[in-house]
Amino acid sequence: VKMLEHYLRETLFERKPCSLVLTKVGAAYLPKVRDGLERLAAGTEEVFGLRRCEVLTVRAQVGYSVNWIPPRLPGFFHHQPETQVRLVSSVWGEQFENARLDLDIRYGTGRWPGYKADRLTWDELKPVCTPSVLQGKHAMRNPDILSHHRLL
């Protein structure tokens, strides 16, 4: 992406601490890039056929791709030794229309029109803090006290 931005002499993404956000120029450019990639995929399929059917393409959030999926792959390959897996990490989870995926692991309620969803996990969120936060005027005694602390 940096090389493309350098080549175009234009910033396409605003880099935030834990995410990327399209700039106005990037948002204007995205449909053209998407169209080009879709045409390339269609042309490849037309010339070379559906060879990629032997590959299971899975898309997941970066955290899932790094922490949740890898420990489960050995068991999957034990039961499916002939299957190749292509793992794609998504930055924009809500954009999955027209994607060529076999499986999309997403956060949410599981209600996406036109898609079948199965629950994989039950996430549990817990606040954590340093020992010093447990003491003093705004000691962590109940969840309401979180409003007095900086959250990351």
Coordinates of C-alpha atoms in Angstrom, one line a residue:
V1 CA 0.0 0.0 0.0
K2 CA 2.8 2.4 0.8
M3 CA 4.4 1.7 -2.5
L4 CA 1.1 2.4 -4.3
E5 CA 0.7 5.6 -2.3
H6 CA 4.3 6.6 -3.2
Y7 CA 3.7 5.8 -6.9
L8 CA 0.4 7.8 -6.9
R9 CA 1.8 10.5 -4.8
E10 CA -1.4 10.4 -2.8
T11 CA -2.3 9.2 0.7
L12 CA -5.0 6.5 0.4
F13 CA -5.3 5.6 4.1
E14 CA -5.3 7.4 7.3
R15 CA -3.3 5.3 9.7
K16 CA -4.8 5.1 13.2
P17 CA -3.4 3.2 16.2
C18 CA -5.4 0.0 15.6
S19 CA -7.0 0.5 12.2
L20 CA -6.8 2.1 8.7
V21 CA -9.4 4.5 7.4
L22 CA -9.8 5.4 3.8
T23 CA -9.1 9.0 2.9
K24 CA -11.5 10.7 0.5
V25 CA -9.2 10.0 -2.4
G26 CA -8.9 6.3 -1.2
A27 CA -12.6 6.0 -1.0
A28 CA -13.0 7.4 -4.6
Y29 CA -10.3 5.0 -5.8
L30 CA -11.6 1.9 -4.1
P31 CA -14.5 1.1 -6.6
K32 CA -12.0 1.3 -9.5
V33 CA -9.5 -1.0 -7.7
R34 CA -12.3 -3.4 -6.7
D35 CA -13.6 -3.5 -10.3
G36 CA -10.1 -4.1 -11.7
L37 CA -9.5 -7.0 -9.3
E38 CA -13.0 -8.5 -10.0
R39 CA -12.2 -8.4 -13.8
L40 CA -8.8 -9.9 -13.2
A41 CA -10.4 -12.8 -11.1
A42 CA -13.1 -13.3 -13.8
G43 CA -10.4 -13.4 -16.6
T44 CA -8.3 -15.8 -14.6
E45 CA -11.3 -18.1 -14.0
E46 CA -12.2 -17.9 -17.7
V47 CA -8.7 -18.8 -18.9
F48 CA -7.6 -21.2 -16.2
G49 CA -10.9 -22.6 -14.9
L50 CA -11.9 -23.3 -11.3
R51 CA -8.7 -24.8 -10.1
R52 CA -9.0 -22.7 -6.9
C53 CA -11.9 -24.9 -5.8
E54 CA -9.3 -27.1 -4.1
V55 CA -8.5 -24.3 -1.7
L56 CA -10.7 -23.3 1.2
T57 CA -10.6 -19.5 1.5
V58 CA -11.3 -18.2 5.0
R59 CA -11.5 -14.6 5.9
A60 CA -11.3 -13.4 9.6
Q61 CA -10.4 -10.4 11.6
V62 CA -6.7 -10.1 12.3
G63 CA -7.0 -11.2 15.9
Y64 CA -8.8 -14.4 14.9
S65 CA -6.4 -15.0 12.1
V66 CA -3.4 -14.8 14.5
N67 CA -4.7 -16.2 17.8
W68 CA -7.8 -18.4 17.2
I69 CA -7.4 -20.2 13.9
P70 CA -3.7 -21.4 13.9
P71 CA -4.1 -23.7 17.0
R72 CA -7.1 -25.4 15.3
L73 CA -5.4 -26.0 11.9
P74 CA -3.6 -29.2 12.8
G75 CA -6.9 -30.8 13.8
F76 CA -8.5 -29.6 10.6
F77 CA -5.6 -30.9 8.5
H78 CA -5.8 -34.3 10.3
H79 CA -9.4 -34.7 9.1
Q80 CA -9.0 -32.9 5.8
P81 CA -5.3 -33.7 4.7
E82 CA -6.0 -32.9 1.0
T83 CA -7.5 -29.4 1.6
Q84 CA -5.4 -26.3 1.3
V85 CA -6.4 -23.3 3.3
R86 CA -6.0 -19.7 2.2
L87 CA -6.4 -17.4 5.2
V88 CA -7.3 -13.7 4.5
S89 CA -7.3 -11.1 7.2
S90 CA -9.9 -8.4 6.8
V91 CA -9.5 -4.8 7.8
W92 CA -13.1 -3.8 6.8
G93 CA -15.2 -6.6 8.1
E94 CA -18.5 -5.2 6.9
Q95 CA -17.5 -5.3 3.2
F96 CA -18.0 -8.8 2.1
E97 CA -20.3 -8.5 -0.8
N98 CA -18.9 -10.0 -4.0
A99 CA -16.0 -11.6 -2.1
R100 CA -14.8 -15.0 -3.3
L101 CA -14.8 -16.7 0.1
D102 CA -15.8 -20.1 1.4
L103 CA -16.0 -19.0 5.0
D104 CA -16.1 -15.6 6.6
I105 CA -15.5 -15.5 10.4
R106 CA -17.1 -12.3 11.7
Y107 CA -18.1 -10.6 14.9
G108 CA -21.8 -9.8 15.3
T109 CA -25.3 -11.2 15.9
G110 CA -25.1 -13.7 13.0
R111 CA -28.0 -12.0 11.2
W112 CA -26.7 -11.2 7.7
P113 CA -29.4 -11.5 5.0
G114 CA -28.4 -14.1 2.4
Y115 CA -25.9 -15.8 4.6
K116 CA -26.0 -18.8 7.0
A117 CA -24.2 -18.2 10.3
D118 CA -23.1 -20.5 13.1
R119 CA -21.7 -19.4 16.4
L120 CA -18.1 -20.3 17.0
T121 CA -17.4 -18.8 20.5
W122 CA -19.0 -17.0 23.4
D123 CA -16.7 -14.1 24.1
E124 CA -16.4 -12.8 27.6
L125 CA -15.1 -9.3 28.2
K126 CA -13.5 -8.4 31.5
P127 CA -11.9 -5.1 32.6
V128 CA -8.3 -5.4 33.7
C129 CA -6.1 -2.8 35.4
T130 CA -2.8 -2.2 37.2
P131 CA -2.7 -2.7 41.0
S132 CA -2.6 1.1 41.5
V133 CA -6.0 1.5 39.9
L134 CA -7.5 -0.9 42.6
Q135 CA -6.7 1.7 45.2
G136 CA -7.6 5.3 45.8
K137 CA -10.5 7.6 45.2
H138 CA -11.7 5.8 42.0
A139 CA -10.9 2.2 43.0
M140 CA -12.2 -0.5 40.7
R141 CA -15.1 -1.8 42.8
N142 CA -17.8 -2.2 40.2
P143 CA -18.2 -1.6 36.4
D144 CA -19.7 1.8 36.8
I145 CA -16.3 3.2 38.0
L146 CA -14.9 2.6 34.5
S147 CA -16.3 6.0 33.5
H148 CA -13.6 7.6 35.7
H149 CA -10.7 5.8 34.0
R150 CA -9.0 6.0 30.6
L151 CA -10.0 3.0 28.6
L152 CA -7.9 1.4 25.9

